[in-house]
């Protein structure tokens, strides 16, 4: 008898952690082999460290909620080791996490259904990914555009990160600002992204407060549909069995009539 194992599709946060793992590996490769100066390499190291903190938080949260912690540790220990900051060679262990998630993506239809049922967590995970990518990418871009320019006040990795945080949150302290055309274009993109991002977060919070049981309602509806399909299938089976019984009785009556007619023939 063949048994099929049920594959649990990855959650939205698992997919986001996979993307962050890829970004971290790329950052480490650029840090080690890229043609960057010391400030830009320092910024890449900050980006990698921030991703490490996110991945470690995701690991410990998964360990906390796991029903079988020993099994969780036996299957995710490489994630913990690959998320330790300041040891560059360990980052390449995240390739195993990426491969594990890619194997689960073979059941793409289940993944899409799972993400659709958990739309709130999907949106939240997408916002987290956008925030990390925009912060890291804009900080690197603004440092490359502004460092060394006449009158520039963004010359170090700390300046770039602080500018990215202030700009995406639309606070605008004015202590660090771009003076080049490329820097101003980058600032405009970050500002529009920040406004859209925080508007999305506000809409998500409002939707959660107004409809706190949306996810539960979807799961309940799906269970009702499945129960209805099972009931219809059971009813159809019963009707088929009854029809087979009637056909058998008709065959018996026809056989009896044939025997009767054959007995009356001379």
PDB file of N, CA, C and O in Angstrom, residues 137-178:
ATOM      1  N   UNK A 137      18.977  48.847   0.461  1.00  0.00           N
ATOM      2  CA  UNK A 137      19.321  49.277  -0.891  1.00  0.00           C
ATOM      3  C   UNK A 137      19.491  50.780  -1.018  1.00  0.00           C
ATOM      4  O   UNK A 137      20.422  51.265  -1.676  1.00  0.00           O
ATOM      5  N   UNK A 138      18.595  51.548  -0.386  1.00  0.00           N
ATOM      6  CA  UNK A 138      18.700  53.000  -0.485  1.00  0.00           C
ATOM      7  C   UNK A 138      19.910  53.537   0.271  1.00  0.00           C
ATOM      8  O   UNK A 138      20.542  54.502  -0.169  1.00  0.00           O
ATOM      9  N   UNK A 139      20.239  52.903   1.397  1.00  0.00           N
ATOM     10  CA  UNK A 139      21.422  53.343   2.139  1.00  0.00           C
ATOM     11  C   UNK A 139      22.691  53.129   1.317  1.00  0.00           C
ATOM     12  O   UNK A 139      23.576  53.997   1.265  1.00  0.00           O
ATOM     13  N   UNK A 140      22.799  51.960   0.664  1.00  0.00           N
ATOM     14  CA  UNK A 140      23.968  51.701  -0.181  1.00  0.00           C
ATOM     15  C   UNK A 140      23.993  52.649  -1.378  1.00  0.00           C
ATOM     16  O   UNK A 140      25.034  53.215  -1.738  1.00  0.00           O
ATOM     17  N   UNK A 141      22.826  52.866  -1.998  1.00  0.00           N
ATOM     18  CA  UNK A 141      22.767  53.721  -3.184  1.00  0.00           C
ATOM     19  C   UNK A 141      23.101  55.171  -2.841  1.00  0.00           C
ATOM     20  O   UNK A 141      23.835  55.846  -3.581  1.00  0.00           O
ATOM     21  N   UNK A 142      22.567  55.670  -1.717  1.00  0.00           N
ATOM     22  CA  UNK A 142      22.816  57.072  -1.370  1.00  0.00           C
ATOM     23  C   UNK A 142      24.272  57.286  -0.973  1.00  0.00           C
ATOM     24  O   UNK A 142      24.861  58.341  -1.254  1.00  0.00           O
ATOM     25  N   UNK A 143      24.880  56.289  -0.351  1.00  0.00           N
ATOM     26  CA  UNK A 143      26.290  56.425   0.014  1.00  0.00           C
ATOM     27  C   UNK A 143      27.173  56.450  -1.227  1.00  0.00           C
ATOM     28  O   UNK A 143      28.133  57.233  -1.307  1.00  0.00           O
ATOM     29  N   UNK A 144      26.837  55.605  -2.208  1.00  0.00           N
ATOM     30  CA  UNK A 144      27.620  55.599  -3.446  1.00  0.00           C
ATOM     31  C   UNK A 144      27.412  56.887  -4.245  1.00  0.00           C
ATOM     32  O   UNK A 144      28.329  57.351  -4.927  1.00  0.00           O
ATOM     33  N   UNK A 145      26.211  57.479  -4.145  1.00  0.00           N
ATOM     34  CA  UNK A 145      25.930  58.698  -4.906  1.00  0.00           C
ATOM     35  C   UNK A 145      26.475  59.952  -4.230  1.00  0.00           C
ATOM     36  O   UNK A 145      26.888  60.901  -4.904  1.00  0.00           O
ATOM     37  N   UNK A 146      26.498  59.963  -2.889  1.00  0.00           N
ATOM     38  CA  UNK A 146      26.825  61.194  -2.164  1.00  0.00           C
ATOM     39  C   UNK A 146      28.241  61.244  -1.635  1.00  0.00           C
ATOM     40  O   UNK A 146      28.797  62.331  -1.434  1.00  0.00           O
ATOM     41  N   UNK A 147      28.835  60.093  -1.354  1.00  0.00           N
ATOM     42  CA  UNK A 147      30.179  60.097  -0.759  1.00  0.00           C
ATOM     43  C   UNK A 147      31.181  60.758  -1.696  1.00  0.00           C
ATOM     44  O   UNK A 147      31.301  60.386  -2.865  1.00  0.00           O
ATOM     45  N   UNK A 148      31.866  61.771  -1.195  1.00  0.00           N
ATOM     46  CA  UNK A 148      32.881  62.461  -1.981  1.00  0.00           C
ATOM     47  C   UNK A 148      32.369  63.600  -2.822  1.00  0.00           C
ATOM     48  O   UNK A 148      33.171  64.321  -3.440  1.00  0.00           O
ATOM     49  N   UNK A 149      31.031  63.808  -2.883  1.00  0.00           N
ATOM     50  CA  UNK A 149      30.482  64.906  -3.670  1.00  0.00           C
ATOM     51  C   UNK A 149      30.713  66.236  -2.945  1.00  0.00           C
ATOM     52  O   UNK A 149      30.714  66.282  -1.707  1.00  0.00           O
ATOM     53  N   UNK A 150      30.891  67.335  -3.678  1.00  0.00           N
ATOM     54  CA  UNK A 150      31.100  68.641  -3.025  1.00  0.00           C
ATOM     55  C   UNK A 150      29.888  69.048  -2.190  1.00  0.00           C
ATOM     56  O   UNK A 150      28.757  69.034  -2.664  1.00  0.00           O
ATOM     57  N   UNK A 151      30.124  69.385  -0.938  1.00  0.00           N
ATOM     58  CA  UNK A 151      29.055  69.801  -0.044  1.00  0.00           C
ATOM     59  C   UNK A 151      28.231  68.670   0.528  1.00  0.00           C
ATOM     60  O   UNK A 151      27.202  68.908   1.164  1.00  0.00           O
ATOM     61  N   UNK A 152      28.631  67.422   0.303  1.00  0.00           N
ATOM     62  CA  UNK A 152      27.860  66.281   0.800  1.00  0.00           C
ATOM     63  C   UNK A 152      28.008  66.146   2.313  1.00  0.00           C
ATOM     64  O   UNK A 152      29.080  66.423   2.876  1.00  0.00           O
ATOM     65  N   UNK A 153      26.926  65.726   2.955  1.00  0.00           N
ATOM     66  CA  UNK A 153      26.941  65.468   4.399  1.00  0.00           C
ATOM     67  C   UNK A 153      26.604  64.018   4.706  1.00  0.00           C
ATOM     68  O   UNK A 153      26.293  63.686   5.837  1.00  0.00           O
ATOM     69  N   UNK A 154      26.653  63.144   3.686  1.00  0.00           N
ATOM     70  CA  UNK A 154      26.443  61.705   3.855  1.00  0.00           C
ATOM     71  C   UNK A 154      27.719  61.029   3.379  1.00  0.00           C
ATOM     72  O   UNK A 154      27.894  60.748   2.188  1.00  0.00           O
ATOM     73  N   UNK A 155      28.627  60.782   4.313  1.00  0.00           N
ATOM     74  CA  UNK A 155      29.942  60.277   3.954  1.00  0.00           C
ATOM     75  C   UNK A 155      30.287  58.950   4.611  1.00  0.00           C
ATOM     76  O   UNK A 155      31.283  58.319   4.229  1.00  0.00           O
ATOM     77  N   UNK A 156      29.513  58.524   5.602  1.00  0.00           N
ATOM     78  CA  UNK A 156      29.821  57.282   6.310  1.00  0.00           C
ATOM     79  C   UNK A 156      28.620  56.346   6.268  1.00  0.00           C
ATOM     80  O   UNK A 156      27.504  56.745   5.877  1.00  0.00           O
ATOM     81  N   UNK A 157      28.853  55.098   6.688  1.00  0.00           N
ATOM     82  CA  UNK A 157      27.770  54.122   6.714  1.00  0.00           C
ATOM     83  C   UNK A 157      26.687  54.522   7.703  1.00  0.00           C
ATOM     84  O   UNK A 157      25.486  54.362   7.440  1.00  0.00           O
ATOM     85  N   UNK A 158      27.100  55.071   8.861  1.00  0.00           N
ATOM     86  CA  UNK A 158      26.109  55.508   9.844  1.00  0.00           C
ATOM     87  C   UNK A 158      25.242  56.633   9.306  1.00  0.00           C
ATOM     88  O   UNK A 158      24.021  56.659   9.534  1.00  0.00           O
ATOM     89  N   UNK A 159      25.852  57.562   8.578  1.00  0.00           N
ATOM     90  CA  UNK A 159      25.080  58.657   7.972  1.00  0.00           C
ATOM     91  C   UNK A 159      24.055  58.111   6.985  1.00  0.00           C
ATOM     92  O   UNK A 159      22.901  58.572   6.949  1.00  0.00           O
ATOM     93  N   UNK A 160      24.458  57.140   6.179  1.00  0.00           N
ATOM     94  CA  UNK A 160      23.543  56.587   5.167  1.00  0.00           C
ATOM     95  C   UNK A 160      22.374  55.854   5.816  1.00  0.00           C
ATOM     96  O   UNK A 160      21.218  56.002   5.388  1.00  0.00           O
ATOM     97  N   UNK A 161      22.658  55.066   6.846  1.00  0.00           N
ATOM     98  CA  UNK A 161      21.582  54.331   7.518  1.00  0.00           C
ATOM     99  C   UNK A 161      20.630  55.299   8.209  1.00  0.00           C
ATOM    100  O   UNK A 161      19.400  55.144   8.139  1.00  0.00           O
ATOM    101  N   UNK A 162      21.178  56.300   8.879  1.00  0.00           N
ATOM    102  CA  UNK A 162      20.323  57.285   9.556  1.00  0.00           C
ATOM    103  C   UNK A 162      19.464  58.040   8.544  1.00  0.00           C
ATOM    104  O   UNK A 162      18.272  58.259   8.771  1.00  0.00           O
ATOM    105  N   UNK A 163      20.073  58.412   7.405  1.00  0.00           N
ATOM    106  CA  UNK A 163      19.293  59.097   6.373  1.00  0.00           C
ATOM    107  C   UNK A 163      18.167  58.199   5.860  1.00  0.00           C
ATOM    108  O   UNK A 163      17.042  58.672   5.645  1.00  0.00           O
ATOM    109  N   UNK A 164      18.446  56.912   5.633  1.00  0.00           N
ATOM    110  CA  UNK A 164      17.430  56.000   5.118  1.00  0.00           C
ATOM    111  C   UNK A 164      16.278  55.857   6.115  1.00  0.00           C
ATOM    112  O   UNK A 164      15.094  55.879   5.722  1.00  0.00           O
ATOM    113  N   UNK A 165      16.591  55.727   7.395  1.00  0.00           N
ATOM    114  CA  UNK A 165      15.540  55.597   8.413  1.00  0.00           C
ATOM    115  C   UNK A 165      14.681  56.853   8.489  1.00  0.00           C
ATOM    116  O   UNK A 165      13.452  56.778   8.551  1.00  0.00           O
ATOM    117  N   UNK A 166      15.329  57.997   8.490  1.00  0.00           N
ATOM    118  CA  UNK A 166      14.592  59.263   8.599  1.00  0.00           C
ATOM    119  C   UNK A 166      13.752  59.513   7.355  1.00  0.00           C
ATOM    120  O   UNK A 166      12.602  59.981   7.443  1.00  0.00           O
ATOM    121  N   UNK A 167      14.289  59.159   6.187  1.00  0.00           N
ATOM    122  CA  UNK A 167      13.578  59.451   4.942  1.00  0.00           C
ATOM    123  C   UNK A 167      12.388  58.517   4.739  1.00  0.00           C
ATOM    124  O   UNK A 167      11.299  58.974   4.347  1.00  0.00           O
ATOM    125  N   UNK A 168      12.558  57.235   5.006  1.00  0.00           N
ATOM    126  CA  UNK A 168      11.453  56.311   4.763  1.00  0.00           C
ATOM    127  C   UNK A 168      10.324  56.533   5.763  1.00  0.00           C
ATOM    128  O   UNK A 168       9.158  56.249   5.476  1.00  0.00           O
ATOM    129  N   UNK A 169      10.654  57.039   6.949  1.00  0.00           N
ATOM    130  CA  UNK A 169       9.610  57.353   7.931  1.00  0.00           C
ATOM    131  C   UNK A 169       9.020  58.740   7.720  1.00  0.00           C
ATOM    132  O   UNK A 169       8.116  59.139   8.462  1.00  0.00           O
ATOM    133  N   UNK A 170       9.517  59.476   6.706  1.00  0.00           N
ATOM    134  CA  UNK A 170       9.063  60.832   6.339  1.00  0.00           C
ATOM    135  C   UNK A 170       9.131  61.795   7.517  1.00  0.00           C
ATOM    136  O   UNK A 170       8.326  62.721   7.615  1.00  0.00           O
ATOM    137  N   UNK A 171      10.095  61.584   8.411  1.00  0.00           N
ATOM    138  CA  UNK A 171      10.276  62.518   9.529  1.00  0.00           C
ATOM    139  C   UNK A 171      10.977  63.772   9.043  1.00  0.00           C
ATOM    140  O   UNK A 171      10.542  64.894   9.322  1.00  0.00           O
ATOM    141  N   UNK A 172      12.091  63.587   8.338  1.00  0.00           N
ATOM    142  CA  UNK A 172      12.770  64.724   7.735  1.00  0.00           C
ATOM    143  C   UNK A 172      13.417  65.665   8.734  1.00  0.00           C
ATOM    144  O   UNK A 172      13.040  66.829   8.838  1.00  0.00           O
ATOM    145  N   UNK A 173      14.425  65.177   9.494  1.00  0.00           N
ATOM    146  CA  UNK A 173      15.119  66.046  10.430  1.00  0.00           C
ATOM    147  C   UNK A 173      15.936  67.116   9.713  1.00  0.00           C
ATOM    148  O   UNK A 173      16.114  68.218  10.214  1.00  0.00           O
ATOM    149  N   UNK A 174      16.455  66.791   8.549  1.00  0.00           N
ATOM    150  CA  UNK A 174      17.228  67.765   7.792  1.00  0.00           C
ATOM    151  C   UNK A 174      18.699  67.809   8.133  1.00  0.00           C
ATOM    152  O   UNK A 174      19.430  68.645   7.580  1.00  0.00           O
ATOM    153  N   UNK A 175      19.166  66.929   9.043  1.00  0.00           N
ATOM    154  CA  UNK A 175      20.589  66.930   9.372  1.00  0.00           C
ATOM    155  C   UNK A 175      21.423  66.253   8.291  1.00  0.00           C
ATOM    156  O   UNK A 175      22.608  66.566   8.129  1.00  0.00           O
ATOM    157  N   UNK A 176      20.813  65.308   7.548  1.00  0.00           N
ATOM    158  CA  UNK A 176      21.482  64.660   6.422  1.00  0.00           C
ATOM    159  C   UNK A 176      20.539  64.706   5.223  1.00  0.00           C
ATOM    160  O   UNK A 176      19.386  64.263   5.320  1.00  0.00           O
ATOM    161  N   UNK A 177      21.026  65.215   4.116  1.00  0.00           N
ATOM    162  CA  UNK A 177      20.194  65.366   2.925  1.00  0.00           C
ATOM    163  C   UNK A 177      21.082  65.245   1.694  1.00  0.00           C
ATOM    164  O   UNK A 177      22.286  65.532   1.736  1.00  0.00           O
ATOM    165  N   UNK A 178      20.525  64.824   0.563  1.00  0.00           N
ATOM    166  CA  UNK A 178      21.328  64.662  -0.650  1.00  0.00           C
ATOM    167  C   UNK A 178      21.584  66.003  -1.335  1.00  0.00           C
ATOM    168  O   UNK A 178      20.744  66.914  -1.283  1.00  0.00           O
TER     169      UNK A 178
END
